[in-house]
Amino acid sequence: MKAAWLAILLMAAPAARAVCTATAPSVAFGNYSPVSGSPVDIQGTITVSCTGIAVSARVRACINIGTGSAGTTVSPRVMANGSRTLGFNLYTDSARTQIWGSRSTGTTATPVMLDFGALLGNGSASVSYYGRILANQTAATAGAYTSQFTGLNAEVTYVEYLLSPPACSTLATNSLPITFTASATVVADCNISATPLDFGSVGLLTGNRDAASTLTVQCTASAPYSIALNAGTGNGANVAARRMTRSGGQQTVSYQLYSDAARTVPWGDGSRGTSTVGGTGTGTAQTLNVYGRIPPQVTPTPGTYADTVTATITY
């Protein structure tokens, strides 16, 4: 019985299979501004380690990444916040041109082939992944976005081989899950720019002199905002009594800025009877008119009169 038992043991030993583990990727993009126009990139490494590998054998491990729980395609993949989505992708190259796929989506998975000495029967290999939130997603609203990857959406299939490695598309056994979550936070953000308000050349200031300019605002979709105009840099000015100062002198010209074409609502910081102007972001550029008026007054010394007003947007 002892000899027979020993013979069976020796015959069974070559049938032992490798056991593999894999590190899950970290796909946390952090903050994303839809109005910046820029993508957000991350990168990391997935490592596959195997033990119990037969003498002279090699292991092919295929890392499959599918669509994720929030979408049905890999180009692009999406993260979701309720019914709202944010496009992103995972790539096999640093240029972010080759999308990382899966056997379950019909795309080509990136294989990780492990080479190792058979003396100890252990081996491991690593492969880099590259993530990107796509640029110019101006419709995205603020909030936390996620997509879950598990099961067929995130697995490593592997096999030992002696001669030719099998194709990843044929590997369905020895499936190893690598569960992870892709996440990002879309932040409320705004850009603001202004055009000059030019009253032109004026002789006597015996009547109203009107001019207008624009503010261009781009804020995250659905984000509320408010715009205040400060008192400017004119000598002795405040938001209710603005002044342009003569270049090289101290003389001033009184004027005011308004939010309406009738010039009845002074635009300021909310103090001294002035109002701020509010709105809601659309993700795209919005144009707001600024209406200026020089009222009748004693005409000062001829020269160039100017003021610098700061527009502050709060969101």
Coordinates of C-alpha atoms in Angstrom, one line a residue:
M1 CA 0.0 0.0 0.0
K2 CA 2.8 2.4 0.8
A3 CA 4.4 2.0 -2.6
A4 CA 1.1 2.4 -4.5
W5 CA 0.3 5.5 -2.5
L6 CA 3.6 7.0 -3.3
A7 CA 3.2 6.2 -7.0
I8 CA -0.1 8.0 -7.1
L9 CA 1.4 11.0 -5.4
L10 CA 4.2 11.4 -7.9
M11 CA 1.8 11.1 -10.8
A12 CA -0.5 13.8 -9.4
A13 CA 2.2 16.4 -8.7
P14 CA 2.5 17.8 -12.3
A15 CA -1.2 18.6 -12.4
A16 CA -0.9 21.3 -9.6
R17 CA -2.1 24.7 -10.8
A18 CA -0.8 28.1 -10.1
V19 CA -2.8 30.3 -7.7
C20 CA -2.7 34.0 -8.6
T21 CA -3.7 37.3 -6.9
A22 CA -3.9 40.8 -8.2
T23 CA -3.9 44.3 -6.8
A24 CA -6.9 46.4 -7.6
P25 CA -6.3 49.8 -9.4
S26 CA -7.0 53.1 -7.6
V27 CA -9.1 55.2 -10.0
A28 CA -9.8 58.2 -7.8
F29 CA -9.6 61.3 -10.1
G30 CA -10.3 63.9 -7.4
N31 CA -11.8 67.2 -8.4
Y32 CA -12.9 68.1 -12.0
S33 CA -13.9 71.5 -13.2
P34 CA -16.2 71.5 -16.3
V35 CA -15.4 75.1 -17.1
S36 CA -11.6 74.7 -17.1
G37 CA -11.6 73.0 -20.5
S38 CA -8.9 70.6 -19.3
P39 CA -8.9 66.8 -18.7
V40 CA -7.9 65.3 -15.4
D41 CA -5.3 62.5 -15.7
I42 CA -4.2 59.8 -13.2
Q43 CA -2.0 56.7 -13.5
G44 CA -1.1 53.6 -11.5
T45 CA 0.0 50.0 -11.5
I46 CA -1.7 46.7 -11.4
T47 CA 0.4 43.8 -10.2
V48 CA -0.4 40.1 -10.7
S49 CA 1.4 37.6 -8.5
C50 CA 1.3 33.8 -8.8
T51 CA 2.4 30.9 -6.6
G52 CA 2.6 27.1 -7.1
I53 CA 3.7 27.4 -10.8
A54 CA 4.9 24.1 -12.3
V55 CA 8.5 23.6 -13.3
S56 CA 9.3 25.1 -16.7
A57 CA 5.8 26.6 -17.0
R58 CA 4.9 30.2 -17.7
V59 CA 1.7 32.1 -16.8
R60 CA -0.4 34.3 -19.0
A61 CA -2.6 36.7 -17.1
C62 CA -5.2 38.8 -18.9
I63 CA -6.5 41.8 -17.1
N64 CA -10.0 42.6 -18.3
I65 CA -11.7 45.9 -17.6
G66 CA -15.3 46.3 -18.8
T67 CA -17.8 49.1 -19.0
G68 CA -18.4 49.6 -15.3
S69 CA -21.8 49.9 -13.5
A70 CA -22.6 53.4 -14.7
G71 CA -22.6 52.7 -18.5
T72 CA -22.8 50.3 -21.3
T73 CA -19.8 51.2 -23.5
V74 CA -16.1 51.5 -23.1
S75 CA -15.8 54.5 -25.4
P76 CA -16.4 56.4 -23.3
R77 CA -16.9 54.9 -20.0
V78 CA -19.0 57.0 -17.6
M79 CA -19.3 57.7 -13.9
A80 CA -22.8 58.6 -12.6
N81 CA -24.5 60.8 -10.1
G82 CA -28.1 59.8 -10.3
S83 CA -29.1 60.3 -13.9
R84 CA -26.2 62.6 -14.6
T85 CA -23.0 61.2 -16.1
L86 CA -19.3 62.1 -16.5
G87 CA -17.2 60.6 -19.3
F88 CA -13.8 59.1 -18.6
N89 CA -11.6 56.2 -19.7
L90 CA -8.8 53.9 -18.9
Y91 CA -5.9 53.3 -21.3
T92 CA -3.0 51.0 -21.8
D93 CA -0.6 53.8 -23.0
S94 CA 0.6 57.1 -21.6
A95 CA -0.6 59.0 -24.7
R96 CA -4.1 57.8 -23.7
T97 CA -5.0 56.6 -27.2
Q98 CA -5.5 52.8 -26.6
I99 CA -8.6 52.0 -24.5
W100 CA -8.2 49.2 -22.0
G101 CA -10.8 46.6 -22.8
S102 CA -12.3 43.3 -21.8
R103 CA -13.2 39.9 -23.3
S104 CA -16.8 40.6 -22.2
T105 CA -17.0 43.8 -24.2
G106 CA -15.5 42.5 -27.4
T107 CA -12.4 44.6 -27.1
T108 CA -8.9 43.4 -26.7
A109 CA -7.7 43.0 -23.1
T110 CA -4.2 43.8 -22.3
P111 CA -2.3 40.6 -21.4
V112 CA 0.3 40.5 -18.6
M113 CA 2.6 37.6 -19.3
L114 CA 4.7 36.5 -16.3
D115 CA 8.2 35.0 -16.8
F116 CA 9.9 33.5 -13.8
G117 CA 12.3 30.8 -12.7
A118 CA 10.6 27.5 -11.8
L119 CA 12.9 26.8 -8.8
L120 CA 10.6 28.4 -6.3
G121 CA 7.4 28.3 -8.3
N122 CA 6.6 32.0 -7.8
G123 CA 6.3 34.9 -10.2
S124 CA 4.8 38.4 -10.6
A125 CA 4.5 41.2 -13.1
S126 CA 3.1 44.7 -13.2
V127 CA 1.4 46.8 -15.8
S128 CA 0.6 50.5 -15.8
Y129 CA -2.8 51.9 -16.4
Y130 CA -3.6 55.5 -17.4
G131 CA -6.9 57.2 -16.6
R132 CA -8.5 60.4 -18.0
I133 CA -11.6 62.4 -17.4
L134 CA -12.5 63.8 -20.8
A135 CA -12.1 67.5 -21.4
N136 CA -14.9 70.1 -22.1
Q137 CA -17.8 68.3 -20.4
T138 CA -19.5 71.6 -19.9
A139 CA -22.9 70.0 -19.1
A140 CA -21.6 68.3 -16.0
T141 CA -23.2 69.5 -12.7
A142 CA -21.5 69.6 -9.3
G143 CA -21.5 66.4 -7.2
A144 CA -19.8 63.1 -6.6
Y145 CA -19.7 60.6 -9.5
T146 CA -18.8 56.9 -9.3
S147 CA -18.8 53.7 -11.3
Q148 CA -18.3 50.2 -9.8
F149 CA -16.1 47.6 -11.4
T150 CA -16.5 44.0 -10.4
G151 CA -17.3 40.5 -11.8
L152 CA -17.0 40.5 -15.6
N153 CA -16.3 44.3 -15.5
A154 CA -13.0 43.7 -13.6
E155 CA -11.2 40.4 -13.6
V156 CA -7.9 38.7 -14.3
T157 CA -8.1 35.4 -16.2
Y158 CA -4.9 33.3 -16.2
V159 CA -3.4 30.0 -17.2
E160 CA -0.2 28.1 -17.1
Y161 CA 1.4 27.1 -20.4
L162 CA 4.5 25.3 -21.6
L163 CA 4.7 26.1 -25.3
S164 CA 2.5 28.8 -27.0
P165 CA 0.5 31.2 -24.8
P166 CA -3.3 31.1 -25.3
A167 CA -5.2 34.2 -26.5
C168 CA -6.9 36.3 -23.9
S169 CA -10.2 35.9 -25.7
T170 CA -10.1 32.1 -25.0
L171 CA -9.4 32.4 -21.3
A172 CA -12.6 31.9 -19.3
T173 CA -11.4 29.7 -16.4
N174 CA -9.3 30.8 -13.4
S175 CA -11.1 34.1 -13.1
L176 CA -9.8 36.4 -10.4
P177 CA -12.0 39.5 -9.5
I178 CA -10.3 42.9 -9.0
T179 CA -13.1 45.0 -7.6
F180 CA -12.6 48.8 -7.6
T181 CA -14.5 52.0 -7.9
A182 CA -13.8 54.9 -10.3
S183 CA -14.7 58.2 -8.6
A184 CA -14.5 61.9 -9.2
T185 CA -16.0 65.1 -7.8
V186 CA -17.3 67.7 -10.2
V187 CA -16.8 71.1 -8.5
A188 CA -18.7 74.3 -8.8
D189 CA -16.4 76.7 -10.6
C190 CA -16.6 79.9 -12.6
N191 CA -14.5 82.0 -15.0
I192 CA -15.2 85.7 -15.6
S193 CA -13.8 88.3 -18.0
A194 CA -14.7 91.8 -18.9
T195 CA -14.5 94.3 -21.8
P196 CA -13.6 98.0 -21.3
L197 CA -16.4 100.5 -20.9
D198 CA -15.4 103.5 -23.0
F199 CA -17.4 106.8 -22.9
G200 CA -15.3 108.2 -25.7
S201 CA -14.4 111.8 -26.2
V202 CA -16.6 114.3 -24.4
G203 CA -16.7 118.1 -24.6
L204 CA -19.0 119.7 -22.0
L205 CA -20.7 117.5 -19.5
T206 CA -24.1 119.2 -19.8
G207 CA -26.1 116.0 -20.4
N208 CA -26.1 112.3 -19.8
R209 CA -23.3 110.4 -21.5
D210 CA -24.0 106.7 -21.8
A211 CA -21.9 103.7 -22.7
A212 CA -22.0 99.9 -22.1
S213 CA -19.7 96.9 -21.8
T214 CA -20.0 93.2 -21.1
L215 CA -19.0 90.6 -18.5
T216 CA -18.6 87.1 -19.8
V217 CA -19.3 84.4 -17.2
Q218 CA -18.9 80.6 -17.5
C219 CA -20.0 78.6 -14.4
T220 CA -20.6 74.9 -13.7
A221 CA -24.1 73.9 -14.9
S222 CA -26.8 74.5 -12.3
A223 CA -24.4 76.4 -10.0
P224 CA -25.8 79.7 -8.6
Y225 CA -23.5 82.7 -8.7
S226 CA -23.5 86.4 -7.8
I227 CA -21.4 89.2 -9.2
A228 CA -20.4 92.3 -7.2
L229 CA -18.6 95.4 -8.5
N230 CA -16.4 97.2 -6.1
A231 CA -16.0 101.0 -5.7
G232 CA -13.1 101.2 -8.1
T233 CA -9.8 103.1 -7.8
G234 CA -11.2 106.7 -8.3
N235 CA -10.3 109.4 -5.7
G236 CA -12.9 109.4 -3.0
A237 CA -15.2 106.9 -4.7
N238 CA -17.7 104.4 -3.3
V239 CA -20.1 102.1 -4.9
A240 CA -22.9 104.7 -4.9
A241 CA -20.7 107.5 -6.1
R242 CA -18.1 106.3 -8.6
R243 CA -15.3 108.5 -9.9
M244 CA -12.9 108.5 -12.8
T245 CA -9.6 110.2 -12.0
R246 CA -7.6 112.3 -14.5
S247 CA -4.3 110.8 -15.6
G248 CA -1.5 112.8 -13.8
G249 CA -3.9 114.7 -11.7
Q250 CA -6.5 114.6 -8.9
Q251 CA -9.6 115.9 -10.7
T252 CA -12.5 113.4 -11.1
V253 CA -15.6 112.8 -13.2
S254 CA -18.6 111.3 -11.5
Y255 CA -20.3 108.3 -13.1
Q256 CA -22.3 105.2 -12.2
L257 CA -22.7 101.6 -13.4
Y258 CA -26.1 99.8 -13.7
S259 CA -27.4 96.4 -14.3
D260 CA -30.3 97.6 -16.5
A261 CA -30.5 99.5 -19.7
A262 CA -32.8 102.1 -18.2
R263 CA -30.0 102.8 -15.7
T264 CA -32.2 102.7 -12.6
V265 CA -30.5 99.8 -10.7
P266 CA -26.9 100.7 -9.6
W267 CA -24.6 97.7 -9.7
G268 CA -22.3 97.5 -6.8
D269 CA -21.6 95.2 -3.8
G270 CA -25.0 95.3 -2.2
S271 CA -24.2 98.3 0.1
R272 CA -25.2 102.0 -0.2
G273 CA -28.4 101.2 -2.2
T274 CA -26.6 99.2 -4.8
S275 CA -27.4 95.6 -5.9
T276 CA -25.4 92.6 -7.1
V277 CA -26.3 90.5 -10.1
G278 CA -27.0 86.8 -9.8
G279 CA -27.6 83.9 -12.1
T280 CA -27.3 80.2 -12.6
G281 CA -24.5 78.5 -14.6
T282 CA -25.2 76.7 -17.8
G283 CA -21.7 75.3 -18.3
T284 CA -21.2 77.6 -21.3
A285 CA -20.4 81.3 -21.6
Q286 CA -23.1 83.7 -20.5
T287 CA -23.0 87.5 -21.3
L288 CA -24.1 90.2 -18.9
N289 CA -24.3 93.8 -19.9
V290 CA -22.9 96.6 -17.8
Y291 CA -24.5 100.0 -18.4
G292 CA -22.5 103.1 -17.6
R293 CA -23.7 106.8 -17.3
I294 CA -21.9 110.1 -16.8
P295 CA -24.5 112.5 -15.4
P296 CA -24.5 116.2 -16.0
Q297 CA -21.8 118.0 -13.9
V298 CA -19.3 120.7 -14.0
T299 CA -16.8 120.0 -16.7
P300 CA -13.4 119.4 -15.2
T301 CA -9.9 120.0 -16.6
P302 CA -9.4 118.4 -20.0
G303 CA -7.6 115.1 -20.0
T304 CA -8.0 111.3 -19.9
Y305 CA -10.1 110.1 -17.0
A306 CA -10.2 106.4 -16.0
D307 CA -11.2 104.1 -13.3
T308 CA -10.5 100.4 -12.6
V309 CA -13.4 98.4 -11.2
T310 CA -13.1 94.8 -9.9
A311 CA -15.9 92.3 -10.6
T312 CA -16.0 89.5 -8.1
I313 CA -18.0 86.4 -8.7
T314 CA -19.2 84.3 -5.8
Y315 CA -20.4 80.7 -6.3

